Coordinates of C-alpha atoms in Angstrom, one line a residue:
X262 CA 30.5 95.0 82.6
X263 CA 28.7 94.1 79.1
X264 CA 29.6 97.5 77.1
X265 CA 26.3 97.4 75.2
X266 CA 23.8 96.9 78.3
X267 CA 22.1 100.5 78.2
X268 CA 22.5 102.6 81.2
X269 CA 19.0 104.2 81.8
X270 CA 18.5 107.3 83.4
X271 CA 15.3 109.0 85.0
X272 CA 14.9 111.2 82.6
X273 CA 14.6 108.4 79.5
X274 CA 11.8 106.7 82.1
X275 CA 10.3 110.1 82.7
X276 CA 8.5 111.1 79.3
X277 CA 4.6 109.8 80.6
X278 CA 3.2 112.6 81.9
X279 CA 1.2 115.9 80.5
X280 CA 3.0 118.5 79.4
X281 CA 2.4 122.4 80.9
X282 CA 3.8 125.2 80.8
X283 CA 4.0 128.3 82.9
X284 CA 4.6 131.6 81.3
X285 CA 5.7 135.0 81.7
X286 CA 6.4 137.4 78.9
X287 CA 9.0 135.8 76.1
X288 CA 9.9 133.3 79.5
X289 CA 8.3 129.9 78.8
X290 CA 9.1 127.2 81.7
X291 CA 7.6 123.7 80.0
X292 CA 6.9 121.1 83.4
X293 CA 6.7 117.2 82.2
X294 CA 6.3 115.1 79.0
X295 CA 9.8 114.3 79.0
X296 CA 11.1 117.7 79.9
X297 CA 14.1 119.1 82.1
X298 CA 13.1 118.4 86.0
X299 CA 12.7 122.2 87.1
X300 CA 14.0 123.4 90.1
X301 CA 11.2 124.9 92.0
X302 CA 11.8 127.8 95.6
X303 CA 9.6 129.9 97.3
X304 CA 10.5 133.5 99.4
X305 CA 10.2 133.7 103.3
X306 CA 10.2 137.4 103.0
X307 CA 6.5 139.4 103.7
X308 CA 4.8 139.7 100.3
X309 CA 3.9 142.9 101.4
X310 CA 7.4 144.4 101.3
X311 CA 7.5 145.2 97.3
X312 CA 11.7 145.7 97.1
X313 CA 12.4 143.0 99.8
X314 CA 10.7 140.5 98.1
X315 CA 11.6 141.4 94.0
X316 CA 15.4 141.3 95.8
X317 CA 14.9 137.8 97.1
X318 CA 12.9 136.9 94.2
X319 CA 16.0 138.2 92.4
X320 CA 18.7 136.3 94.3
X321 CA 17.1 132.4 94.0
X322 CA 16.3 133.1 90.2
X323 CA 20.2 133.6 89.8
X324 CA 20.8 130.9 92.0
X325 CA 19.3 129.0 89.4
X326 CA 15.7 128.6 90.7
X327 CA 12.9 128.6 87.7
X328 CA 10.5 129.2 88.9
X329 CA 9.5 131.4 92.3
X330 CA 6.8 131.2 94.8
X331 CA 5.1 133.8 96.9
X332 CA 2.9 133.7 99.9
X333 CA -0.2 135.5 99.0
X334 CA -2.5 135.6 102.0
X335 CA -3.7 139.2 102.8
X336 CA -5.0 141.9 100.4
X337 CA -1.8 144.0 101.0
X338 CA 0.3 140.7 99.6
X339 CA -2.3 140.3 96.7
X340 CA -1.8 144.4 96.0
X341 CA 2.3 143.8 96.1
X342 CA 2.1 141.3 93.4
X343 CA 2.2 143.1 90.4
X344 CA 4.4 145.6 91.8
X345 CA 6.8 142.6 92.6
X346 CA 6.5 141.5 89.2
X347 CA 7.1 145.2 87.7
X348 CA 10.1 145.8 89.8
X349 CA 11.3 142.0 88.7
X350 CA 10.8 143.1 84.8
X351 CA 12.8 146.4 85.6
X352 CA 15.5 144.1 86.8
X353 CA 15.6 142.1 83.7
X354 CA 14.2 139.0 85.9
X355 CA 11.7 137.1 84.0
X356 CA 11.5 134.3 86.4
X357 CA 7.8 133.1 86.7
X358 CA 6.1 133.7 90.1
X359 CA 3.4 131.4 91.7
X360 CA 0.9 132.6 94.0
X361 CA 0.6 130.5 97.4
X362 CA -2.8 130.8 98.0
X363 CA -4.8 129.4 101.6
X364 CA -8.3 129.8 102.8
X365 CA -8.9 133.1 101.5
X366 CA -7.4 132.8 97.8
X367 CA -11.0 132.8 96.2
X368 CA -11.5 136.4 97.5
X369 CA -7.7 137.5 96.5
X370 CA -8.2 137.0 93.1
X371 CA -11.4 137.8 92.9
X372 CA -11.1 140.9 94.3
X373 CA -7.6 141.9 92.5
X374 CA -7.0 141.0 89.2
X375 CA -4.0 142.4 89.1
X376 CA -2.3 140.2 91.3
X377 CA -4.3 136.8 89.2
X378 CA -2.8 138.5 86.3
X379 CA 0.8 139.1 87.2
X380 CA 1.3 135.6 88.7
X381 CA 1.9 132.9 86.3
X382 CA 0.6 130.0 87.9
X383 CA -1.5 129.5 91.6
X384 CA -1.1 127.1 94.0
X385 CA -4.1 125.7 95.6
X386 CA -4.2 123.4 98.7
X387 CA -7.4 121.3 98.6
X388 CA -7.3 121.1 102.2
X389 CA -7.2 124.8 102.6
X390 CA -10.1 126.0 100.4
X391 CA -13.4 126.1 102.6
X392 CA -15.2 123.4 104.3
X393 CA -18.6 122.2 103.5
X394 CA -20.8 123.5 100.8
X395 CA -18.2 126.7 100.7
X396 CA -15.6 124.0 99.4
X397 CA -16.7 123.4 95.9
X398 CA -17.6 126.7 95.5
X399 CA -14.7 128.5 96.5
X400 CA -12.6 126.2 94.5
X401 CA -14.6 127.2 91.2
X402 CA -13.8 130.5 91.9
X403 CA -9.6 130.2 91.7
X404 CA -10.2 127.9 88.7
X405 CA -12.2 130.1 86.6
X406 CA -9.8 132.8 87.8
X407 CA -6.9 130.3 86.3
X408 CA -9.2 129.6 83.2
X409 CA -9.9 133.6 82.7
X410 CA -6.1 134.8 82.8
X411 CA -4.8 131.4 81.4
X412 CA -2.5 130.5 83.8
X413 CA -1.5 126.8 85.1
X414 CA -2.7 125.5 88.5
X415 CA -0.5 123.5 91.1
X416 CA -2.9 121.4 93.1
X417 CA -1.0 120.6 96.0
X418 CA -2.0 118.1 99.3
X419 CA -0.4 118.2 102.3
X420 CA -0.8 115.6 104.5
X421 CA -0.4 118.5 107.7
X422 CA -3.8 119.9 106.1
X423 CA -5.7 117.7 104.4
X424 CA -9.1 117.8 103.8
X425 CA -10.5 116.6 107.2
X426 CA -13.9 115.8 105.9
X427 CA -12.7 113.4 103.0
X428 CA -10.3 111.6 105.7
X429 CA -13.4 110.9 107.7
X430 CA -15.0 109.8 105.0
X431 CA -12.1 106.8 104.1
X432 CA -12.1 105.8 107.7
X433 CA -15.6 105.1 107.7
X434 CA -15.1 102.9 104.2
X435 CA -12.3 101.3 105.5
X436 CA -13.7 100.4 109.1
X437 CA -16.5 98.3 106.7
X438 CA -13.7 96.6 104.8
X439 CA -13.1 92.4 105.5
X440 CA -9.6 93.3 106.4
X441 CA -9.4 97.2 107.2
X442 CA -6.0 99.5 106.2
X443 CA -3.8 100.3 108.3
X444 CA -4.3 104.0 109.4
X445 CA -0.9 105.1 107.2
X446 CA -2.6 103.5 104.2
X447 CA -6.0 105.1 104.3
X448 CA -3.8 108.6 105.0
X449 CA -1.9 108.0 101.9
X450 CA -5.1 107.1 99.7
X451 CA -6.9 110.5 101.2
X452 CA -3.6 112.4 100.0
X453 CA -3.9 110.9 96.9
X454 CA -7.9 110.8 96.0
X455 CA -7.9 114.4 97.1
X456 CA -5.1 115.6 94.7
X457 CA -7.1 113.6 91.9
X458 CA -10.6 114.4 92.8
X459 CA -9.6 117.9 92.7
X460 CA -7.8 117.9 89.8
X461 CA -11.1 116.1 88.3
X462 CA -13.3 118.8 89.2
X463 CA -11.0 121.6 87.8
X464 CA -11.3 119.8 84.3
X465 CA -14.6 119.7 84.6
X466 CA -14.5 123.1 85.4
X467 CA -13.0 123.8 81.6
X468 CA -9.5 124.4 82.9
X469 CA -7.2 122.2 80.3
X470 CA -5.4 119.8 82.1
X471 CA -2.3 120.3 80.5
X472 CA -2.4 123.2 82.5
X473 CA -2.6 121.1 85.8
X474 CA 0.6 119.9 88.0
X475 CA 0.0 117.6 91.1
X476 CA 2.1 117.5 94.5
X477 CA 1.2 115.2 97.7
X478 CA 3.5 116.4 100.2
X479 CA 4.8 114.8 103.5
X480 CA 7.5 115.2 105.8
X481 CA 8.3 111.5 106.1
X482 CA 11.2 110.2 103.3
X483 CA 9.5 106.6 103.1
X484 CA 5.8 108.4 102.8
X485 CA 7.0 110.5 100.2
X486 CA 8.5 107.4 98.2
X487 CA 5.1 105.3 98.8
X488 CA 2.5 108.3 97.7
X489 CA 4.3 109.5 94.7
X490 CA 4.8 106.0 93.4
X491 CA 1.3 105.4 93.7
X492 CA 0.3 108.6 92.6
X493 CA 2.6 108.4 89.4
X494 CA 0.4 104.9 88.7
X495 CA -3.1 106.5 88.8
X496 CA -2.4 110.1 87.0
X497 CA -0.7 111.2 84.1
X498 CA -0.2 115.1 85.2
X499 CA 2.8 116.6 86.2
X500 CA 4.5 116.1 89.7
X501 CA 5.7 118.1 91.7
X502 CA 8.4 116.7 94.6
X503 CA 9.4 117.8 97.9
X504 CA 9.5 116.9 101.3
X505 CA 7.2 119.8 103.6
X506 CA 9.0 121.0 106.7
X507 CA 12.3 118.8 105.5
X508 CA 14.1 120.3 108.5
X509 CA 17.5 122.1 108.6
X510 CA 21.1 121.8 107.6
X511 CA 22.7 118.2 107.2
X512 CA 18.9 116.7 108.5
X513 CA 16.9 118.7 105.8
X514 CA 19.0 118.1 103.0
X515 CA 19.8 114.5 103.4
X516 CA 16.5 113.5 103.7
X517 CA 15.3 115.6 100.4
X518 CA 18.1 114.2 98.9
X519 CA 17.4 110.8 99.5
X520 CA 13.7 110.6 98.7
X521 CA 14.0 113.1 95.8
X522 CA 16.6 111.0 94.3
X523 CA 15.3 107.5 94.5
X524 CA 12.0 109.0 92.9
X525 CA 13.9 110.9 90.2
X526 CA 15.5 107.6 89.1
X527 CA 12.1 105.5 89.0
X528 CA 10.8 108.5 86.4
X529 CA 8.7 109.9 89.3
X530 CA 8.8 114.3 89.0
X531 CA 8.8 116.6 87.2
X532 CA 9.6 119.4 89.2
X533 CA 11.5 119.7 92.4
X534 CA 11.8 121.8 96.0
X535 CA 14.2 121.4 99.1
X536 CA 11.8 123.2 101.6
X537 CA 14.9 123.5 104.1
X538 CA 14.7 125.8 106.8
X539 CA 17.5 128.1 106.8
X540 CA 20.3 128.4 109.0
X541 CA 20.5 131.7 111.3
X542 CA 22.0 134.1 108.8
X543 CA 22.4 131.9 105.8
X544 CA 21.0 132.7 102.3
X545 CA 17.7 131.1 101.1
X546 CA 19.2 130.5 98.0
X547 CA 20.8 127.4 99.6
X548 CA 17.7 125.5 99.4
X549 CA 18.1 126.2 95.0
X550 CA 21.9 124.8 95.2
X551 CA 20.8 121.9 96.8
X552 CA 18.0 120.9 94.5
X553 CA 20.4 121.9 91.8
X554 CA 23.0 119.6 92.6
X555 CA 20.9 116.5 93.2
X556 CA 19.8 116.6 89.8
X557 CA 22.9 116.9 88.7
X558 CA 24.7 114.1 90.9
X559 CA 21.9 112.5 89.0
X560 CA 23.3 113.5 85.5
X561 CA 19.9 114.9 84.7
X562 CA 20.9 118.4 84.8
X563 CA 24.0 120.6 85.0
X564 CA 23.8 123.2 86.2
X565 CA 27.5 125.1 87.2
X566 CA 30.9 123.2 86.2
X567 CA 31.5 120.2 88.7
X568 CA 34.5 119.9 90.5
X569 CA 35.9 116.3 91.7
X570 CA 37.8 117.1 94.9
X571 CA 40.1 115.7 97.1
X572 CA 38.9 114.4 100.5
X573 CA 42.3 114.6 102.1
X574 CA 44.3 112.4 103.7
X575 CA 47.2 111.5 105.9
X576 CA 49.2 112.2 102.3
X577 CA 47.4 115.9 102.5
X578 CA 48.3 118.1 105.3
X579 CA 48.9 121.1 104.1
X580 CA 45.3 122.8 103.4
X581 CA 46.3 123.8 100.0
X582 CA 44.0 121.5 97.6
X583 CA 41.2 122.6 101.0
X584 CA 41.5 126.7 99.7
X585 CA 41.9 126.1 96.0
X586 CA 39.0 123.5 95.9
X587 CA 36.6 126.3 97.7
X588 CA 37.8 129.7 95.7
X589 CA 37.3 127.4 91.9
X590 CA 33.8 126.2 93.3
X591 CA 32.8 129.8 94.9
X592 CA 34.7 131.6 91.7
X593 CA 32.6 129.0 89.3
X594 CA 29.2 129.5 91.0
X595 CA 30.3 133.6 91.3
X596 CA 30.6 133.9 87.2
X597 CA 28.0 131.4 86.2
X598 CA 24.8 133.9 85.9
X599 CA 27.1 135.7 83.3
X600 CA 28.8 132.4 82.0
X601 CA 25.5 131.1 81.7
X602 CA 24.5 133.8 78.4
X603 CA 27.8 134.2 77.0
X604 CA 29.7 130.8 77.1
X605 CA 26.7 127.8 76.3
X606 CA 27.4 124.5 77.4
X607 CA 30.4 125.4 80.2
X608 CA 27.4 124.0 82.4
X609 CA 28.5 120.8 81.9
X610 CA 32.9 121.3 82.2
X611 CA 34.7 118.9 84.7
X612 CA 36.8 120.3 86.9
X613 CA 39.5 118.5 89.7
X614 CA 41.5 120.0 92.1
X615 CA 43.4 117.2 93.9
X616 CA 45.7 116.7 96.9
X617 CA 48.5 113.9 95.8
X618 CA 49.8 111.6 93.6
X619 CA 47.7 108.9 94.4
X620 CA 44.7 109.7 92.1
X621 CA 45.6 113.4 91.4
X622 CA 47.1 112.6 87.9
X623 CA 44.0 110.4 87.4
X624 CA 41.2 112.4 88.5
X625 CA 43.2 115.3 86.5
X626 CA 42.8 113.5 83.0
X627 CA 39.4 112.5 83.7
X628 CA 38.4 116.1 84.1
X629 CA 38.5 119.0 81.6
X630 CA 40.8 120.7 83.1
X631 CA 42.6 119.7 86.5
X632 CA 45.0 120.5 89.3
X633 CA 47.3 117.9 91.2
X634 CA 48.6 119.4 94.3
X635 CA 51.8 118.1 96.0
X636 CA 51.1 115.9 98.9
X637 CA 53.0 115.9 102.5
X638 CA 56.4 114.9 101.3
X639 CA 56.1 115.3 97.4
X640 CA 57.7 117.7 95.2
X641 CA 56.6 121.2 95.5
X642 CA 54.9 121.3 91.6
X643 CA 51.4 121.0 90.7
X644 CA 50.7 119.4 86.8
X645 CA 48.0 121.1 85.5
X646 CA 46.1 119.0 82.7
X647 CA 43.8 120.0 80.1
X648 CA 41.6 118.0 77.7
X649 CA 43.5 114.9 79.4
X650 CA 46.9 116.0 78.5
X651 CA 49.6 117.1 81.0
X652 CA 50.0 120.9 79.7
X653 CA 52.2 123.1 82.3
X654 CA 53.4 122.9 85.8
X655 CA 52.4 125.4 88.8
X656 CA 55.1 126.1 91.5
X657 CA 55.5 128.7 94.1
X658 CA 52.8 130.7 96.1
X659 CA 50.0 132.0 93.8
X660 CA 49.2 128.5 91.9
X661 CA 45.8 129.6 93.0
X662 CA 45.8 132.4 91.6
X663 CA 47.2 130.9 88.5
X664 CA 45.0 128.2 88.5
X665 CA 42.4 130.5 88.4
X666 CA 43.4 132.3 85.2
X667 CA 43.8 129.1 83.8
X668 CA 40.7 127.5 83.9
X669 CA 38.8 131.3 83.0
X670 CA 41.0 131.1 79.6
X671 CA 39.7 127.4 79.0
X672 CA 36.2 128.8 79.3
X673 CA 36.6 131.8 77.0
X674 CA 38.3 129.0 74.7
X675 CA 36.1 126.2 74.5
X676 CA 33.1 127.4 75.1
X677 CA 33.0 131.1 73.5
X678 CA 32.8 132.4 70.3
X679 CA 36.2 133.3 68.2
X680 CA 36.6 136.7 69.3
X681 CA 35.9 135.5 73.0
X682 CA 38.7 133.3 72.7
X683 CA 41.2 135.2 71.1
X684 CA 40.7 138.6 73.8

């Protein structure tokens, strides 16, 4: 490999677009122009419920999500907004909230202002505005409702409600053209012209367009890639990825995964969703660790210490290295909303926890700080290696444990401040 070929990231190619920002008290989230992807969630509790919903809000802002969304489609949601927001201050939770706003959002913020004032940014789907001569009309209203409490605008086309009237209208061009689209093409070019278009109007409208972020969303991995490159050619506004509906478990996330990722690396987005549908009983929150850890896998963000594990092995049958890896990972994620204020940077510590001598020592040295276990057959010691140097051996039954300690020390001493490290 030639050492001085450059190794280019997405975030290098990523610096075209506008830059916003989205605000909330002394919280200031800036979306494009070269800065962090942001990680992007919305509640599926009833807006309506004040404490269930400032509790959920809570939970995926911790998990590391940056900004929140809320479904705001009844007066009784619009009313629970700035109590939301109150409760959220009380908490010392200054994540920003977005207002999801369908069919009636003209009226909602019309009618209370203190819901257009407590949210820091709207979502409005194009598709889902009004029909007919309503549509431009009720459109003006959320933007001078944007313009009047200054707050940034997420136009955002889905392709399961898209302006019916403007797809009719690029079926009849194209049944006129020599050689006619396909049907997928003319679906992705209404997708696209009605995210612009719109965007358009609201500029004409006097909203800034530095205020304005663009999404196109489909449920289809290769639509996503072919809209969003095309719509990254003919705009310079912020984007906003994510599959809609990406489906649940293994499906949901390997597909956003996969189409978030090759995006990411072309310079495409600016912020990101995993719209998974939970699991029966699991936390919402899982959709945030997701879209946190492709952007890390991507090196374009850290987020919590990474841990290089062991995949096991006929050399690995005891489940040891199994047990360790998932208390350090669960212990890491566990301390990280404190580690996160009082120990800057440990973000970004390596961590392995390894199975044998095969690439245990390796993997170890390559790390910050690392574990190799004893594999079927091996001595019952476990090397513990720090800064790339061999610094102690673990034996008996709490290495763990031990292990634990150790890598909490190495956090208070690298990464804290003198009296931190000397407690």
């Amino acid at each position: 490999m030639n050492p001085t070929l450059p190794v280019m990231t997405a975030r290098a190619l990523n610096s075209r677009s506008l830059q916003a920002q989205v605000v909330w008290g002394q919280r200031v989230v800036t979306v494009g122009g070269g800065a962090p992807v942001r990680v992007q969630s919305m509640t599926n509790t009833d807006t309506a419920d004040v404490i269930g919903t400032a509790i959920q809000v809570k939970e995926l802002a911790l998990a590391g999500s940056e900004m929140v969304r809320l479904t705001v489609n009844t007066p009784e949601a619009a009313q629970a907004v700035e109590p939301i927001r109150e409760q959220l201050d009380r908490m010392g939770i200054d994540v920003p909230l977005i207002g999801d706003f369908h069919y009636n959002g003209h009226r909602l913020l019309s009618d209370y202002p203190g819901c257009a004032q407590a949210l820091s940014k709207y979502r409005i789907n194009p598709g889902n505005v009004g029909k007919g001569d309503k549509h431009d009309r009720q459109f003006a209203i959320m933007i001078e409702s944007a313009i009047r409490w200054d707050k940034a605008v997420r136009i955002g086309v889905n392709w399961g409600s898209l302006d019916q009237e403007l797809l009719a209208r690029l079926m009849d061009e194209n049944s006129k053209r020599s050689q006619p689209w396909g049907a997928k093409s003319v679906m992705y070019e209404a997708l696209i012209s009605s995210a612009i278009d719109s965007a358009q109007q609201a500029v004409l409208l006097g909203l800034a367009p530095n205020q304005i972020i663009l999404s196109c969303k489909v449920s289809g991995v290769q639509d996503l890639i072919s809209v969003y490159r095309e719509l990254s050619k003919r705009c310079d506004f912020p984007l906003h990825l994510g599959l809609t509906e990406a489906g649940m478990g293994t499906k949901g996330a390997v597909a956003s995964a996969t189409a978030l990722s090759i995006l990411l690396q072309e310079g495409i987005g600016d912020t990101i969703r995993v719209s998974l549908t939970p699991q029966p009983g699991e936390s919402r929150t899982q959709e945030v660790v997701i879209a946190s850890e492709i952007l890390q896998a991507l090196e374009l963000r850290s987020f919590v210490p990474s841990v290089t594990a062991c995949p096991g092995c006929g050399r690995t049958t005891s489940t040891t290295f199994q047990e360790l890896t998932l208390q350090i990972e669960t212990f890491l994620r566990t301390q990280m909303p404190a580690w996160r204020e009082q120990f800057p940077g440990v973000e970004k510590m390596k961590v392995a926890v390894m199975g044998c001598i095969v690439n245990g020592p390796g993997e170890s040295k390559q790390a910050d700080i690392g574990i190799s276990l004893p594999g079927t057959g091996e001595a019952p010691a476990a090397p513990v290696y720090i800064d790339g140097e061999k610094k102690l051996t673990l034996r008996g039954d709490s290495i763990a444990q031990e292990f634990q300690v150790i890598v909490e020390n190495y956090v208070k001493r690298r990464f804290g401040s003198i009296s931190d490290a000397s407690a």
